[in-house]
C-alpha positions as CSV (number, residue, x, y, z in Angstrom):
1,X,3.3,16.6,-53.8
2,X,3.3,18.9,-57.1
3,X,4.8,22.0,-57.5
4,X,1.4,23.3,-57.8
5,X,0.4,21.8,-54.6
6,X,2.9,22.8,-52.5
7,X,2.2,26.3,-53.9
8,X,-0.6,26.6,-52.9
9,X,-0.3,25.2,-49.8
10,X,2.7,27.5,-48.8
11,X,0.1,30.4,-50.1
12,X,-2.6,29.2,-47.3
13,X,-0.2,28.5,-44.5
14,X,1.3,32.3,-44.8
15,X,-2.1,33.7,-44.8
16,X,-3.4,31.6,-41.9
17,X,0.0,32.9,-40.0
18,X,-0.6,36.3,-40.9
19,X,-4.8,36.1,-39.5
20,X,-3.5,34.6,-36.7
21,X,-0.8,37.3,-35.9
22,X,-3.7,40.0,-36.5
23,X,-5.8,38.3,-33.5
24,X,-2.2,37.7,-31.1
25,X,-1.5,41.7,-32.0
26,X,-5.1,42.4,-31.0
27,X,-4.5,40.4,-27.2
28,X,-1.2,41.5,-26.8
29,X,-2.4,45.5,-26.8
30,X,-5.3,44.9,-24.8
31,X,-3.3,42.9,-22.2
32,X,-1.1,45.9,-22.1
33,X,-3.6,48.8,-22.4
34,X,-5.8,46.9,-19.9
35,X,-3.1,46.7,-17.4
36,X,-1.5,50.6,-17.7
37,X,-5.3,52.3,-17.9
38,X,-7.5,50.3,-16.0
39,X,-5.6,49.4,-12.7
40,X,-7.5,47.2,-10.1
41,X,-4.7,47.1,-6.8
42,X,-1.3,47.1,-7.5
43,X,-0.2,46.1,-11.6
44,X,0.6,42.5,-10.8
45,X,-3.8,42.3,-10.2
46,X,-4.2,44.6,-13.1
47,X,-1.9,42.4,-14.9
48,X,-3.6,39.6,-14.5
49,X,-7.2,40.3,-14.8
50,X,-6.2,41.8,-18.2
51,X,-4.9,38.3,-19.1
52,X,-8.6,36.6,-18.1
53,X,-10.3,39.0,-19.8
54,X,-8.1,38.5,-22.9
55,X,-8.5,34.8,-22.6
56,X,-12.4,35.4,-22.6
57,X,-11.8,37.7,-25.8
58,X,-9.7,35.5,-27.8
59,X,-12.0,32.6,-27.3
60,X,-14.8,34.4,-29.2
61,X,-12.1,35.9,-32.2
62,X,-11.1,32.2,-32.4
63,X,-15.2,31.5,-33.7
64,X,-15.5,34.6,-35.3
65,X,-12.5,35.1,-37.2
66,X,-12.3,31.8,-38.4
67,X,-15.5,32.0,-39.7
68,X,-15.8,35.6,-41.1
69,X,-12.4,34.8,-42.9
70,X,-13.6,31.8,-44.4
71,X,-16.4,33.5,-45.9
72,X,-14.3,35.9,-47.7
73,X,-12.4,32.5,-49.0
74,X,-14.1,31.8,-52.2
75,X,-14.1,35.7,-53.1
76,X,-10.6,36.6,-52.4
77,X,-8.0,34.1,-51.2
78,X,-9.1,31.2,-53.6
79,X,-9.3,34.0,-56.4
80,X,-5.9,34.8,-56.1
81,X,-4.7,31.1,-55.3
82,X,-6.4,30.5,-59.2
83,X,-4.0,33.3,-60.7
84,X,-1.0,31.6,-59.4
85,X,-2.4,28.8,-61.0
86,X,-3.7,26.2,-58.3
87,X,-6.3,23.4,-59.2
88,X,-9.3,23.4,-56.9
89,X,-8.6,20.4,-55.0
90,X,-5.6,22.3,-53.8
91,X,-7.5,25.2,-53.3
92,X,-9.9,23.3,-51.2
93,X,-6.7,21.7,-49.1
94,X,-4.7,24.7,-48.9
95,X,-8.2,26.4,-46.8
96,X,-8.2,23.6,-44.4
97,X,-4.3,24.0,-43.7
98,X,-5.2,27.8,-43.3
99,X,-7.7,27.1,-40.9
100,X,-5.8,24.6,-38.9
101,X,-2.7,27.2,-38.8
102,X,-4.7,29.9,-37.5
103,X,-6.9,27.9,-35.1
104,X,-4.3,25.9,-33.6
105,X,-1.9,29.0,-33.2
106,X,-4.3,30.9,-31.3
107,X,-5.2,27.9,-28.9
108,X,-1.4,27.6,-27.9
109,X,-1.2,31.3,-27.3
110,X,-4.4,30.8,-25.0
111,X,-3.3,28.1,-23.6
112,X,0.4,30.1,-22.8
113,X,-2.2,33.0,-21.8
114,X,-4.3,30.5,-19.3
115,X,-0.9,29.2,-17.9
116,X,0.9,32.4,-17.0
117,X,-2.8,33.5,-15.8
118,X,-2.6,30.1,-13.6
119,X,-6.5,29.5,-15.2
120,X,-7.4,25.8,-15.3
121,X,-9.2,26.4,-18.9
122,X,-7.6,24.0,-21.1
123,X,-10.6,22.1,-21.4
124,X,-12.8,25.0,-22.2
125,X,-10.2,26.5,-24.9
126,X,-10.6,22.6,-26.7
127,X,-14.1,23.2,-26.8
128,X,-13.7,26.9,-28.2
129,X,-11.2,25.7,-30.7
130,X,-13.8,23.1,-31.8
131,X,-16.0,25.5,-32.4
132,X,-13.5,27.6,-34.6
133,X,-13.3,24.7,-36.5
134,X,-16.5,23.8,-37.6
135,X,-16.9,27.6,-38.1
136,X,-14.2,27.6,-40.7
137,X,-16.0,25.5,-43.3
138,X,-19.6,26.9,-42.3
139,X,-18.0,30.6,-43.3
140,X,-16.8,29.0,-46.9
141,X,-20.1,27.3,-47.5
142,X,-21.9,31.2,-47.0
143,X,-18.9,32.3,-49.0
144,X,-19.2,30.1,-52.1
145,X,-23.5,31.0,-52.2
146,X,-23.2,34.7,-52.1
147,X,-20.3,34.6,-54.2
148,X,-22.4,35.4,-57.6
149,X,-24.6,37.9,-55.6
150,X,-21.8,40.4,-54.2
151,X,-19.0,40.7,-51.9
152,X,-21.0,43.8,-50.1
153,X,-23.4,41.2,-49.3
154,X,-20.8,39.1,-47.1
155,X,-21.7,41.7,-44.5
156,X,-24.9,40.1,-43.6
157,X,-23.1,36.5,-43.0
158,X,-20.5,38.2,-41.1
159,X,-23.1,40.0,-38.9
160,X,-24.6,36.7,-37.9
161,X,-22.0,35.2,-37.7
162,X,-20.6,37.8,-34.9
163,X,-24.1,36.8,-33.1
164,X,-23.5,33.0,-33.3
165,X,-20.1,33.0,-32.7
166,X,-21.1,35.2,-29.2
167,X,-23.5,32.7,-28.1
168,X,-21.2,29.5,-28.7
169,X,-18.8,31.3,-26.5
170,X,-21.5,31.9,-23.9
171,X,-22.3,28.4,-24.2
172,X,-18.7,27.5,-23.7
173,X,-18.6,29.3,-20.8
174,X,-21.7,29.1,-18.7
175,X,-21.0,25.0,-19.6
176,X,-17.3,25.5,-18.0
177,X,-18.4,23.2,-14.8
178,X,-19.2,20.5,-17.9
179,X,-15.9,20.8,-19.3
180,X,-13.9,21.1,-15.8
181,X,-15.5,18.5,-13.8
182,X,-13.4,17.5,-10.8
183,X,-10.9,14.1,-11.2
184,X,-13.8,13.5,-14.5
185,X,-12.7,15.9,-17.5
186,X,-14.0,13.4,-20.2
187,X,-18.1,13.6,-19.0
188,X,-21.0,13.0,-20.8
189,X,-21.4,16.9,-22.3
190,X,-18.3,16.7,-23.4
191,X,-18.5,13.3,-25.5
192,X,-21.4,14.0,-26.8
193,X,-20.0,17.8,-27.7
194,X,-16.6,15.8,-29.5
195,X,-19.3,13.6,-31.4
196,X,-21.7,16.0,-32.8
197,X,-18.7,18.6,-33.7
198,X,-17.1,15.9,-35.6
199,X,-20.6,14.8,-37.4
200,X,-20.8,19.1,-38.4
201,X,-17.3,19.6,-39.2
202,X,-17.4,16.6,-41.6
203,X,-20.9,17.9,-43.4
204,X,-19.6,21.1,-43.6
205,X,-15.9,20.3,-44.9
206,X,-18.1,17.8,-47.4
207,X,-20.7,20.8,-48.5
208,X,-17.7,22.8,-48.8
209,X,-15.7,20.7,-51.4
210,X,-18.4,20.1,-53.4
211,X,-19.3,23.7,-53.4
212,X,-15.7,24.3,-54.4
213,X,-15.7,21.9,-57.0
214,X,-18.2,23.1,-58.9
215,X,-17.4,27.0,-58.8
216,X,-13.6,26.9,-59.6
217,X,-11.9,25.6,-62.7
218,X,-9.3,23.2,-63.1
């Protein structure tokens, strides 16, 4: 790996750390809020319905975030990765590893959240970080086609976005018996769901490079 790449990719990795810290901060003070304001029984049961309801929280900031920080990709992380000099194709690997880093962080702090909640969600918090990860390169692709019209115009994306990214995690979870069936995890729904997400975050990833290619310079 070049000096240049493994710039770049250092660059990526620290800023999907730092996203991902923002959306950890975010559970961490509702967990706690939730459980000193809004006391159901004694704090144990207050303790713990806060951690479902940050589970079901941080399942829809995986989508969303992912996706509405990808858009601003092409208009302000990969315009700084080009001052520090990066080519494009790093560019274009250093956002996958950002995605990946903040996608997989925030599954393993749901997953610690479902545990100490004693939720049997694993397979549901798969399915969410699917999602997040076809979101990622979906966000880049709107990214890269506003890009010459204005960064005031990302709002729109972002807004629909937030609406899609709500009704995949409905989807998730009123399809929870589909991911959770008993002694049967792997059903139908959910090969089929593995198959098709693969088939769109391939497009997209494809859409994306190409998009990438042709807007940055060497």
């Amino acid at each position: 790996m070049s000096e240049l790449s493994k710039r770049a990719a250092k660059y990526y990795f620290v800023q999907g750390a730092k996203q991902a810290l923002f959306v950890f901060a975010f559970l961490m003070m509702m967990i706690v809020f939730n459980s000193l304001v809004f006391i159901d029984g004694s704090l144990k049961d207050s303790f713990m319905n806060s951690i479902g309801n940050a589970l079901r929280y941080g399942s829809y900031m995986v989508i969303l975030c992912n996706f509405m920080f990808s858009v601003y990709g092409p208009n302000w992380y990969d315009s700084i990765a080009l001052s520090l000099g990066c080519r494009r194709k790093d560019i274009f690997i250093g956002e996958m590893i950002k995605q990946a880093v903040f996608v997989l962080s925030n599954f393993i702090v749901l997953i610690a959240l479902a545990v100490i909640g004693n939720m049997d969600s694993v397979m549901v918090l798969i399915g969410t970080a699917i999602l997040g990860f076809i979101m990622g390169p979906l966000g880049l692709i709107l990214g890269h086609k506003i890009k010459k019209i204005g960064r005031i115009v990302i709002i729109i994306p972002i807004m629909i976005g937030v609406f899609l990214s709500a009704t995949l995690s409905n989807v998730i979870a009123m399809r929870r018996e589909a991911f959770l069936t008993e002694g049967n995890p792997v059903t139908g729904f959910v090969i089929g769901f593995i198959i098709v997400a693969a088939v769109l975050f391939t497009l997209f990833e494809f859409w994306a490079y190409n998009l990438n290619k042709k807007s940055m310079v060497v």
